[in-house]
Short mmCIF file of C-alpha atoms in Angstrom, two decimals:
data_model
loop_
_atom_site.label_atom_id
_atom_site.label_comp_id
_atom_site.label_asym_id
_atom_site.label_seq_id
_atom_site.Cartn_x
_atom_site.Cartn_y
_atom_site.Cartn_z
CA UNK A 30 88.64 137.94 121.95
CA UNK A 31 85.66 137.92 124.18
CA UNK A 32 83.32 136.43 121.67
CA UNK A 33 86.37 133.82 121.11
CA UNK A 34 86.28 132.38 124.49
CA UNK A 35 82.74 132.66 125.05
CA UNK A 36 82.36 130.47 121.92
CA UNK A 37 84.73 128.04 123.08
CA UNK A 38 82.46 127.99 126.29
CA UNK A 39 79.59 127.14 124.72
CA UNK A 40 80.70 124.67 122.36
CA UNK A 41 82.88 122.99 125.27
CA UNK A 42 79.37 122.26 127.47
CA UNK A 43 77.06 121.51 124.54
CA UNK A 44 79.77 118.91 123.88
CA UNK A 45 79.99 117.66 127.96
CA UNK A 46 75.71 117.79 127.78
CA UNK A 47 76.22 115.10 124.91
CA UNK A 48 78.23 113.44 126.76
CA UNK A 49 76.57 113.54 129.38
CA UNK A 50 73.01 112.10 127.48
CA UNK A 51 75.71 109.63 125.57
CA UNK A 52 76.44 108.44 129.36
CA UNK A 53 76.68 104.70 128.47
CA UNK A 54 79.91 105.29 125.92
CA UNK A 55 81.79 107.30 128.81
CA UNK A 56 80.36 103.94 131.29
CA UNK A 57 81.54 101.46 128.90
CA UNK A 58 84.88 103.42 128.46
CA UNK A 59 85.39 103.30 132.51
CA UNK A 60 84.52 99.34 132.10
CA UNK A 61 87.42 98.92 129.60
CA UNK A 62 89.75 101.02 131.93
CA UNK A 63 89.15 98.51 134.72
CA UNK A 64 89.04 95.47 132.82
CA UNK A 65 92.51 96.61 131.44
CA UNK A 66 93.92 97.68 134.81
CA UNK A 67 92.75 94.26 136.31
CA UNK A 68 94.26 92.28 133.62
CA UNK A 69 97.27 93.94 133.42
CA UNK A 70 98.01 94.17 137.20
CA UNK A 71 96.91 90.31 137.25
CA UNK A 72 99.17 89.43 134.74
CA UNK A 73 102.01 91.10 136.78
CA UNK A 74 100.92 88.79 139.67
CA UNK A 75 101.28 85.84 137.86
CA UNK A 76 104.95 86.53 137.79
CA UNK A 77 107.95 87.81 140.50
CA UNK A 78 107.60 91.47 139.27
CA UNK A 79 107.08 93.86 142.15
CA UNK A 80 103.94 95.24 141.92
CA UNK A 81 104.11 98.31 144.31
CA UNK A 82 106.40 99.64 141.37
CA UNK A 83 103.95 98.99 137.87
CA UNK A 84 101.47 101.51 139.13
CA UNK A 85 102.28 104.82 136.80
CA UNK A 86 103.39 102.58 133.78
CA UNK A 87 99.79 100.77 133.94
CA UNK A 88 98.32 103.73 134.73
CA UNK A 89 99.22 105.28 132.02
CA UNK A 90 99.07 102.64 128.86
CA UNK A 91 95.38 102.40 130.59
CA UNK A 92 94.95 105.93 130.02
CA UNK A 93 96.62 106.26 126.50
CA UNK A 94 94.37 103.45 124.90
CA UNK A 95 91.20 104.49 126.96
CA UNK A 96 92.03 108.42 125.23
CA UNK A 97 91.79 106.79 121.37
CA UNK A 98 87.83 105.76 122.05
CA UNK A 99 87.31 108.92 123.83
CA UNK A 100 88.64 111.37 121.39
CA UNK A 101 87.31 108.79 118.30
CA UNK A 102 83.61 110.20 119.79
CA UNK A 103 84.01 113.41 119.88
CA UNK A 104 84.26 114.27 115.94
CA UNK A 105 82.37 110.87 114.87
CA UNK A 106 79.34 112.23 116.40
CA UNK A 107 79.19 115.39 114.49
CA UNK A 108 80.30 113.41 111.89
CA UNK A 109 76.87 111.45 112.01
CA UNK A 110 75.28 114.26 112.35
CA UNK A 111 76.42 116.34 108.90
CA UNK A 112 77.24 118.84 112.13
CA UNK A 113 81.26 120.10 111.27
CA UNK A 114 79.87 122.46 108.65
CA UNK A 115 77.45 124.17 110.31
CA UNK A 116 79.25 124.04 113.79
CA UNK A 117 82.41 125.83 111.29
CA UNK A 118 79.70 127.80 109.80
CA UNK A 119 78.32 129.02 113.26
CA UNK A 120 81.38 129.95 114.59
CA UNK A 121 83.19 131.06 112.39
CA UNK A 122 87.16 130.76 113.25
CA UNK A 123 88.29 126.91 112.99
CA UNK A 124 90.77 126.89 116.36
CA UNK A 125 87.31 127.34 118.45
CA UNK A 126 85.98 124.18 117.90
CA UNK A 127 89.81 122.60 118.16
CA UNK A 128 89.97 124.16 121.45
CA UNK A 129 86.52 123.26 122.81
CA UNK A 130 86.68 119.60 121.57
CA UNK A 131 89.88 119.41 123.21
CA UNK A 132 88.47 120.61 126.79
CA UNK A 133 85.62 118.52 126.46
CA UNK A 134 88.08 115.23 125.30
CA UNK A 135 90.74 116.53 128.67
CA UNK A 136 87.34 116.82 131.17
CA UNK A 137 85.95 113.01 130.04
CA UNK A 138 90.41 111.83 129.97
CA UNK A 139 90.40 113.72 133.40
CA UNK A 140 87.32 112.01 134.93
CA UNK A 141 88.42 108.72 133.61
CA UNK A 142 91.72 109.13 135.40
CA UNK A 143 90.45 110.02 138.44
CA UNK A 144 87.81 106.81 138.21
CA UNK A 145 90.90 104.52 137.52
CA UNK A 146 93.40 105.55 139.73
CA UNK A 147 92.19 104.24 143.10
CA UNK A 148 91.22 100.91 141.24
CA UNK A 149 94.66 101.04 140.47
CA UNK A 150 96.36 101.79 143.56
CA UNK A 151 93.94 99.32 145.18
CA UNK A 152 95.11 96.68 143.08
CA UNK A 153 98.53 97.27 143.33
CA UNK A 154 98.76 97.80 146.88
CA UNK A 155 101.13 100.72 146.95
CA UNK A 156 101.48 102.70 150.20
CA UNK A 157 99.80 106.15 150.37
CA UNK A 158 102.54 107.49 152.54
CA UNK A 159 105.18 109.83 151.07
CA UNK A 160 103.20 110.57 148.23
CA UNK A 161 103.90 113.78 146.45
CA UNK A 162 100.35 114.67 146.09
CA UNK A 163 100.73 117.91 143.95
CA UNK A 164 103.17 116.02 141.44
CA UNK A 165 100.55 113.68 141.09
CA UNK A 166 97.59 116.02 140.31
CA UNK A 167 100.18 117.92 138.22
CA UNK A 168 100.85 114.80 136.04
CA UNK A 169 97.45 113.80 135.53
CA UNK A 170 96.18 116.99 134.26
CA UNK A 171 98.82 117.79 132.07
CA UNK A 172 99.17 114.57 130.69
CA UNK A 173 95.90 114.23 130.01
CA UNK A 174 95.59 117.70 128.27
CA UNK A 175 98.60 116.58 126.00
CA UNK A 176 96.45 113.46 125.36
CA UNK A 177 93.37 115.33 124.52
CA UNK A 178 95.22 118.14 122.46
CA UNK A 179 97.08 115.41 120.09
CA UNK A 180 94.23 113.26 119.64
CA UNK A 181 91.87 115.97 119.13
CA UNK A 182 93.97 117.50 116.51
CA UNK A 183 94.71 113.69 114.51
CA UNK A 184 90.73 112.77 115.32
CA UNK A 185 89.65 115.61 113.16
CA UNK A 186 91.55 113.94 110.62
CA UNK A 187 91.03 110.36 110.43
CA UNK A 188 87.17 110.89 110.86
CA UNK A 189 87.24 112.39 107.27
CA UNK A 190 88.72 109.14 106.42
CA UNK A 191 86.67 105.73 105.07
CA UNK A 192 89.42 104.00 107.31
CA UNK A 193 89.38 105.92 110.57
CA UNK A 194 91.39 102.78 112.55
CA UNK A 195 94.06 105.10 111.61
CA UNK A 196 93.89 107.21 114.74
CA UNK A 197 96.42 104.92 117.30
CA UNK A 198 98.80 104.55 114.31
CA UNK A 199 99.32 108.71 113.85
CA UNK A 200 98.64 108.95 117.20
CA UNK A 201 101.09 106.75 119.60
CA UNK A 202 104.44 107.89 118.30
CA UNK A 203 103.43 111.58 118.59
CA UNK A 204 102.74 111.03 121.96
CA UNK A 205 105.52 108.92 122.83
CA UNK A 206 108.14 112.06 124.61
CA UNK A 207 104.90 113.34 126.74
CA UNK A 208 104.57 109.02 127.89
CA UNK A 209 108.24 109.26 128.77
CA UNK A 210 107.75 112.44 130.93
CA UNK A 211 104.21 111.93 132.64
CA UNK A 212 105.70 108.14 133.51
CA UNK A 213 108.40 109.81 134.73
CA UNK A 214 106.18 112.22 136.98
CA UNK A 215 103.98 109.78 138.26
CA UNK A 216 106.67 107.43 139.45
CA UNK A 217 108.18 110.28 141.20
CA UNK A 218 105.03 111.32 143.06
CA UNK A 219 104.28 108.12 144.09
CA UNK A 220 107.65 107.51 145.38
CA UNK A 221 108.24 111.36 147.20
CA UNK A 222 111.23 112.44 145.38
CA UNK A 223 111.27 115.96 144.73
CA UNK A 224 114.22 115.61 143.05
CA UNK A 225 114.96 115.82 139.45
CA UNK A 226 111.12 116.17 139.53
CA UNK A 227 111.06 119.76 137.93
CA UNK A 228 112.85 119.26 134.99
CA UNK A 229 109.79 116.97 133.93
CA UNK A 230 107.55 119.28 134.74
CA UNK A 231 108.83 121.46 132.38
CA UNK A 232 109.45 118.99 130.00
CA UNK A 233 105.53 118.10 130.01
CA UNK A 234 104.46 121.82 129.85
CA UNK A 235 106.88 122.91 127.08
CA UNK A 236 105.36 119.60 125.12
CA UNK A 237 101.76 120.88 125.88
CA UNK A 238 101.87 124.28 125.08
CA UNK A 239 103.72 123.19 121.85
CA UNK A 240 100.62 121.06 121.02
CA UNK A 241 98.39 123.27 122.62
CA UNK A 242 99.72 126.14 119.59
CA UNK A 243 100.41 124.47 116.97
CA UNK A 244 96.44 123.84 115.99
CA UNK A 245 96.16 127.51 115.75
CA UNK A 246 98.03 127.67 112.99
CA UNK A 247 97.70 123.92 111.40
CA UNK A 248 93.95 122.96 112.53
CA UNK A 249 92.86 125.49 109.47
CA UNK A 250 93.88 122.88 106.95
CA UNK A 251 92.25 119.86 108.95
CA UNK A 252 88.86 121.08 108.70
CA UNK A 253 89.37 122.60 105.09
CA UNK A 254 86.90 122.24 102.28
CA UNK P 4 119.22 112.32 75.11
CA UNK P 5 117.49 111.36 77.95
CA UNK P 6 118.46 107.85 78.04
CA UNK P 7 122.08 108.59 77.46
CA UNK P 8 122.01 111.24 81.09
CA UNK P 9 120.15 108.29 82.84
CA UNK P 10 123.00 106.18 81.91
CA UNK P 11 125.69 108.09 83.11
CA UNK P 12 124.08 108.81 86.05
CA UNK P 13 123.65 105.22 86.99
CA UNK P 14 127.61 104.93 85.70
CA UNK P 15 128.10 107.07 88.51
CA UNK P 16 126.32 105.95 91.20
CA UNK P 17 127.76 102.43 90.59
CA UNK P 18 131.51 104.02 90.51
CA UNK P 19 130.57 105.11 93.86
CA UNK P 20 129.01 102.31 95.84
CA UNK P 21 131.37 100.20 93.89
CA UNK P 22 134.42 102.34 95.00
CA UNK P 23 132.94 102.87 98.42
CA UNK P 24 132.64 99.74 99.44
CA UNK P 25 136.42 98.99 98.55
CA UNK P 26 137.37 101.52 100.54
CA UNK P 27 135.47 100.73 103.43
CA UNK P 28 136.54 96.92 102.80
CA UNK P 29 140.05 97.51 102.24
CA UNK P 30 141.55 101.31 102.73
CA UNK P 31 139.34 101.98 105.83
CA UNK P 32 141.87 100.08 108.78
CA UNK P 33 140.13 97.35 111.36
CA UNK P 34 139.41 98.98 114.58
CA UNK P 35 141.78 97.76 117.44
CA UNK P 36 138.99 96.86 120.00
CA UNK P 37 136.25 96.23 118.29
CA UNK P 38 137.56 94.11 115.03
CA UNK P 39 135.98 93.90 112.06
CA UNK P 40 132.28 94.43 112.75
CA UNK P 41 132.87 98.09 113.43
CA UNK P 42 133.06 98.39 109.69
CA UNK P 43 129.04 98.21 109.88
CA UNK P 44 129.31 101.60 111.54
CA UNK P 45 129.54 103.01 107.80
CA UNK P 46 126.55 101.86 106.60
CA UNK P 47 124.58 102.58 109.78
CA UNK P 48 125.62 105.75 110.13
CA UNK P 49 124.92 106.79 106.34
CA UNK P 50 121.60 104.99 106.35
CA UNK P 51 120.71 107.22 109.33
CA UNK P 52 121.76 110.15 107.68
CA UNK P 53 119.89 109.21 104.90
CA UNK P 54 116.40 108.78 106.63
CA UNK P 55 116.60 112.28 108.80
CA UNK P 56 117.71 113.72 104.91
CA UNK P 57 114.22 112.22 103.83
CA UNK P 58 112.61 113.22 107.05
CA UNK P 59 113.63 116.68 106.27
CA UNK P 60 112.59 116.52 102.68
CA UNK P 61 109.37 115.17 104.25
CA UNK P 62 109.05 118.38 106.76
CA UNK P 63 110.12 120.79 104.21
CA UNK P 64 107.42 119.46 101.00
CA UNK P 65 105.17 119.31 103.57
CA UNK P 66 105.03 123.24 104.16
CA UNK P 67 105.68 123.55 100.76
CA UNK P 68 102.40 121.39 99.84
CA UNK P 69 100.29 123.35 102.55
CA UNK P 70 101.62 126.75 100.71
CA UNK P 71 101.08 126.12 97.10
CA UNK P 72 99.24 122.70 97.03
CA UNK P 73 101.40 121.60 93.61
CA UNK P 74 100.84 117.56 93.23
CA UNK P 75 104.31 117.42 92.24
CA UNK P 76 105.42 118.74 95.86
CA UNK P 77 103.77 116.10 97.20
CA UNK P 78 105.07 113.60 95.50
CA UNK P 79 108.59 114.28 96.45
CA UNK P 80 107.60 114.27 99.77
CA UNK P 81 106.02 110.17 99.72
CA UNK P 82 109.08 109.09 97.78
CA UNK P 83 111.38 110.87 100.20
CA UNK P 84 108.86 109.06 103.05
CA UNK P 85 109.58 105.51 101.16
CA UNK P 86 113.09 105.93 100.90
CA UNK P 87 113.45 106.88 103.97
CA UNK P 88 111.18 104.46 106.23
CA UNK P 89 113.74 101.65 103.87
CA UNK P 90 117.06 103.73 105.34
CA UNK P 91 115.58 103.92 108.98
CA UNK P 92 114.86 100.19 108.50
CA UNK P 93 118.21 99.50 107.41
CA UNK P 94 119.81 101.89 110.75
CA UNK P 95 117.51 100.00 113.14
CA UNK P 96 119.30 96.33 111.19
CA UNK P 97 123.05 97.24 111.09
CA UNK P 98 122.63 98.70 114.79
CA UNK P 99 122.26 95.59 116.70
CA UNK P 100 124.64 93.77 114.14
CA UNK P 101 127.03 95.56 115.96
CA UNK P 102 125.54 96.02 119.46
CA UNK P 103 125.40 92.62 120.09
CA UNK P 104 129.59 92.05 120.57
CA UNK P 105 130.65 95.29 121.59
CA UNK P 106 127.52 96.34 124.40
CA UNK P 107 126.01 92.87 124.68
CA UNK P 108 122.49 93.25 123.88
CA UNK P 109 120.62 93.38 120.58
CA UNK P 110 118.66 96.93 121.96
CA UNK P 111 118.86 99.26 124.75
CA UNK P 112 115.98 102.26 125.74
CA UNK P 113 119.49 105.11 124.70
CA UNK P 114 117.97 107.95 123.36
CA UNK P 115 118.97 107.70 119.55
CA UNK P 116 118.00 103.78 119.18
CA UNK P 117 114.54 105.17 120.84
CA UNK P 118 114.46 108.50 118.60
CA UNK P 119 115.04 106.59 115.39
CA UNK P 120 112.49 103.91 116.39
CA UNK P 121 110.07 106.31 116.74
CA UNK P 122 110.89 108.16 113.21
CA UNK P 123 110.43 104.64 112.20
CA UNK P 124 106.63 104.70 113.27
CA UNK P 125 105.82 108.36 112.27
CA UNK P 126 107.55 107.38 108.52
CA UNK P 127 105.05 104.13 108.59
CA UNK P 128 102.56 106.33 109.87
CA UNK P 129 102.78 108.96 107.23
CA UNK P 130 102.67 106.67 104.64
CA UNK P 131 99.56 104.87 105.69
CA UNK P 132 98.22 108.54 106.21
CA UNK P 133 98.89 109.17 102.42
CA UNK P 134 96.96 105.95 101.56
CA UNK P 135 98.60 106.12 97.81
CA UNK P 136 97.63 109.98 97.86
CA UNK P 137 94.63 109.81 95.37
CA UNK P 138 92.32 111.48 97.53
CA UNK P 139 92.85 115.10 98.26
CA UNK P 140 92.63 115.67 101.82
CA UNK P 141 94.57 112.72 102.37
CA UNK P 142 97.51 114.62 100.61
CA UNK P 143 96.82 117.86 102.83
CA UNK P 144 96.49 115.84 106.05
CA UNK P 145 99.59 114.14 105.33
CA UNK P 146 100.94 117.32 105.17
CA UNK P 147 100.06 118.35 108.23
CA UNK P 148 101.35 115.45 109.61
CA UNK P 149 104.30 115.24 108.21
CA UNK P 150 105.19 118.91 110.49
CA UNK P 151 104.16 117.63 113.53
CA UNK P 152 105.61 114.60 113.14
CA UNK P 153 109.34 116.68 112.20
CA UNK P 154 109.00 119.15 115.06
CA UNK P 155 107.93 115.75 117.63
CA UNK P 156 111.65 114.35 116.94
CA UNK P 157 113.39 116.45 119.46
CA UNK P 158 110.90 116.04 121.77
CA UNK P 159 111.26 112.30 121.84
CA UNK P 160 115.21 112.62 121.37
CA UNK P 161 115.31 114.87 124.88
CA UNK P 162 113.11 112.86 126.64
CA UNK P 163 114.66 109.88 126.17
CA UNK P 164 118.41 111.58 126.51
CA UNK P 165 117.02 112.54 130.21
CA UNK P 166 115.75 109.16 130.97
CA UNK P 167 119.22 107.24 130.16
CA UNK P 168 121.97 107.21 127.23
CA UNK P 169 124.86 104.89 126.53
CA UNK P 170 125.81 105.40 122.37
CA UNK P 171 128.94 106.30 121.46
CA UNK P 172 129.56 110.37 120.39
CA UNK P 173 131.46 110.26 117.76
CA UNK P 174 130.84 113.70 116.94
CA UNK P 175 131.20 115.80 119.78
CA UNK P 176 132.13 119.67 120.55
CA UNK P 177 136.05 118.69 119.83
CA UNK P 178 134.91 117.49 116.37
CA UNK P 179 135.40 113.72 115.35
CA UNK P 180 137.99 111.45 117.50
CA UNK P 181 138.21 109.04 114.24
CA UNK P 182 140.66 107.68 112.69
CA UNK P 183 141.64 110.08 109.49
CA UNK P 184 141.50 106.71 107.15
CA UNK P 185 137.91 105.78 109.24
CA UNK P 186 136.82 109.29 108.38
CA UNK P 187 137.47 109.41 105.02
CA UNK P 188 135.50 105.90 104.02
CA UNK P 189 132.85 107.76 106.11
CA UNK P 190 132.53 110.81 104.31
CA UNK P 191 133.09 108.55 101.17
CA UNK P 192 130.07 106.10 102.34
CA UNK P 193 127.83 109.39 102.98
CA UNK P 194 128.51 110.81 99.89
CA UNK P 195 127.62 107.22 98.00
CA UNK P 196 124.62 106.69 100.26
CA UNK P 197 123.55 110.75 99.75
CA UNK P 198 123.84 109.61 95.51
CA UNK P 199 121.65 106.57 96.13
CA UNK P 200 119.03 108.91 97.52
CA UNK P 201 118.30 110.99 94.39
CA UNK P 202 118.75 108.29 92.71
CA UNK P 203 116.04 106.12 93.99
CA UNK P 204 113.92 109.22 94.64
CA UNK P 205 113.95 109.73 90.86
CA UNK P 206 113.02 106.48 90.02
CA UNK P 207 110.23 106.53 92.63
CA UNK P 208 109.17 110.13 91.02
CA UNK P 209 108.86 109.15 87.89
CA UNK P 210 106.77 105.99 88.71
CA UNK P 211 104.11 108.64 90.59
CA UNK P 212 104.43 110.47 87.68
CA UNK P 213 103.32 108.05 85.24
CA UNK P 214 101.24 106.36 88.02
CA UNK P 215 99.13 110.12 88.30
CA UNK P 216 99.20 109.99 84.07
CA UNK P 217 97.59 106.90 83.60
CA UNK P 218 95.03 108.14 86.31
CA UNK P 219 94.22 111.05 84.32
CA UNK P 220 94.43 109.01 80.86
CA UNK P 221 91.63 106.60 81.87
CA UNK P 222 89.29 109.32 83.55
CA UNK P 223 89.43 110.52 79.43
CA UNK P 224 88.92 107.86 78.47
CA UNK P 225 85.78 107.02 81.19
CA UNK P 226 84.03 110.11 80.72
#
């Protein structure tokens, strides 16, 4: 079990150091988070909605189409590369890599996220006070570890494909309960209420786990052959 | 032989959409309220029990496919996913047709219309997944799909059940509240709609089966 985690460990920061060395994909990423959070919040100015209350549902679409060209990356590189086989060969049991590509994909989702949402809140001009501050933290890491976990798992996938522009098409309607519930979160953070609050909570961590599990028994036949 | 059981199968498959639709046109009586477009409510709900039939099919050839990896298992599972993306289609048609006068409004975000929508995309996705299933790992990531896609419908049912509902229950914990003429054409349309199924999934079976024999007949006659 030891040698599991540690493996996961070291495959999880070899993939952040790419990353990291890649830095103008995560930069142009960020761009395409703002650009979409300007235009979107913009476009809500143009007309009578009340702006104050857009902020989670922007938030989020920004996030959910940002995640598809992070989690496209992380398999295409390896995928340049020839790497899958001998990372596979290296390591032996197929959930490691699942589980390290998905903490790398949550850390770059998580980053992003934090990058966007002061843009966001800027833009929308929604007061600070009364916000449920551990809600909101809550809902952004959770939400973006569902993100990571499902588009990890359907990445793996489509990259084995000649047409890869597969990945928002498998992708969106699996994620579509955990866009319900972290809306649902965020919206409740940013307006206080504790109430009905917990139920979501749950909702989002019995969806994560659930996604979180299921690779170790279905990731086997991504990566087969 | 073979001909002659095709035949009668088709005989009876026509007796019962034929005789089905009589009785849902004339035995089955006009609701009180809601007039004659509640009569849609027979084809909408056995359309809808038709495409979660197929999306089960879908779920259970899809372990079945990971298990043994037979061709043939897989090919029950895309014509189930055909039939059944056609039967969501048609639920997601009829619905409005009979939202519109009695709620309205041609949609609303209630759970099922959400949950069905949904099955909608995952059947469309699955199918594009299976990209005409010539390629191996195509089949097996379908596959794979196809169960996460299965055990994703209750998620998206609850969440959207917590967020808001207003559909009717017609079947709730003190069984139906129908009338006993209504339930019959029901059960009658279900059972005509359920015939339809196998029916169409055969024909759609034996087209991937001759499809997947003229495949292997010209790479013989290639190499």
């Amino acid at each position: 079990m030891n040698g599991y985690l540690r493996n996961i460990k070291v495959v999880y920061f070899r993939d952040l150091k790419q990353e990291l060395r890649g830095l103008d994909e995560f930069l142009s990423m960020v761009v395409f988070g703002v650009m979409l959070v300007f235009i979107t919040s913009f476009a809500f100015q143009l007309t009578d909605v009340d702006t104050s209350r857009i902020l989670p549902a922007v938030l989020w679409v920004t996030i959910f189409f940002a995640s598809e060209l992070a989690v496209q990356r992380s398999f295409a590189r390896e995928k340049e590369r020839n790497a899958i086989d001998a990372l596979l060969m290296a390591l032996g049991d197929k959930s490691v890599l699942f589980y390290a590509k998905a903490l790398a994909n949550f850390t770059i989702l998580l980053v992003f996220g934090v990058i966007i949402l002061p843009v966001l809140w800027i833009f929308c001009d929604v007061s600070l006070r009364g916000v449920n501050l551990w809600l909101l933290v809550f809902s952004l890491v959770w939400g973006s570890w569902g993100l990571a976990a499902v588009g990890t798992m359907l990445t793996a996938m489509t990259v084995q494909l000649p047409n890869s522009r597969l990945l928002p098409i498998l992708m969106f309607p699996l994620l579509i309960p955990l866009f319900i519930a972290v809306v649902r979160c965020t919206d409740l953070a940013i307006l206080g209420v504790t109430e009905g609050a917990l139920g979501w909570v749950y909702f989002v961590s019995v969806y994560d786990l659930l996604f979180s599990l299921l690779p170790l028994i279905l990731f086997e036949f991504v990566l087969e052959g | 032989m073979r001909l002659d059981r095709r035949m009668i199968g088709l005989l009876i498959l026509t007796v019962l959409i034929v005789g089905n639709i009589y009785i849902i046109g004339i035995y089955a009586p006009i609701e009180r309220t809601m007039g004659v477009v509640q009569k849609v409510f027979y084809f909408h709900i056995s359309s809808a029990w038709i495409g979660m039939l197929a999306f089960v099919v879908v779920f259970l050839c899809s372990i079945l496919y990971l298990w043994r990896r037979s061709e043939e298992v897989n090919q029950v599972a895309v014509a189930s996913a055909e039939i059944g993306v056609v039967f969501i289609s048609c639920t997601l048609l009829t619905g409005p047709i009979w939202a519109y006068p009695i709620w309205n409004t041609w949609w609303t975000w209630d759970p099922r219309l959400t949950t069905t929508l949904v099955l909608w995309f995952m059947y469309a996705a699955y199918i594009a997944l299976q990209g005409g299933g010539a390629a191996e790992n195509r089949r097996r990531f379908a596959a794979v799909y196809g169960i996460i896609a299965f055990i994703n419908v209750p998620l998206v049912f609850f969440s959207a059940r917590w967020w808001r509902s207003i559909h009717p229950v017609i079947v709730s914990s003190e069984g139906m509240n129908l009338d006993p003429r209504m339930k019959t054409a029901l059960y009658a349309s279900i059972i005509a709609f359920s015939a339809l199924y196998v029916h169409l999934a055969k024909m759609r079976l034996s087209v991937l089966r001759l499809r997947k024999r003229v495949e292997t007949l010209r790479e013989n006659l290639v190499y």
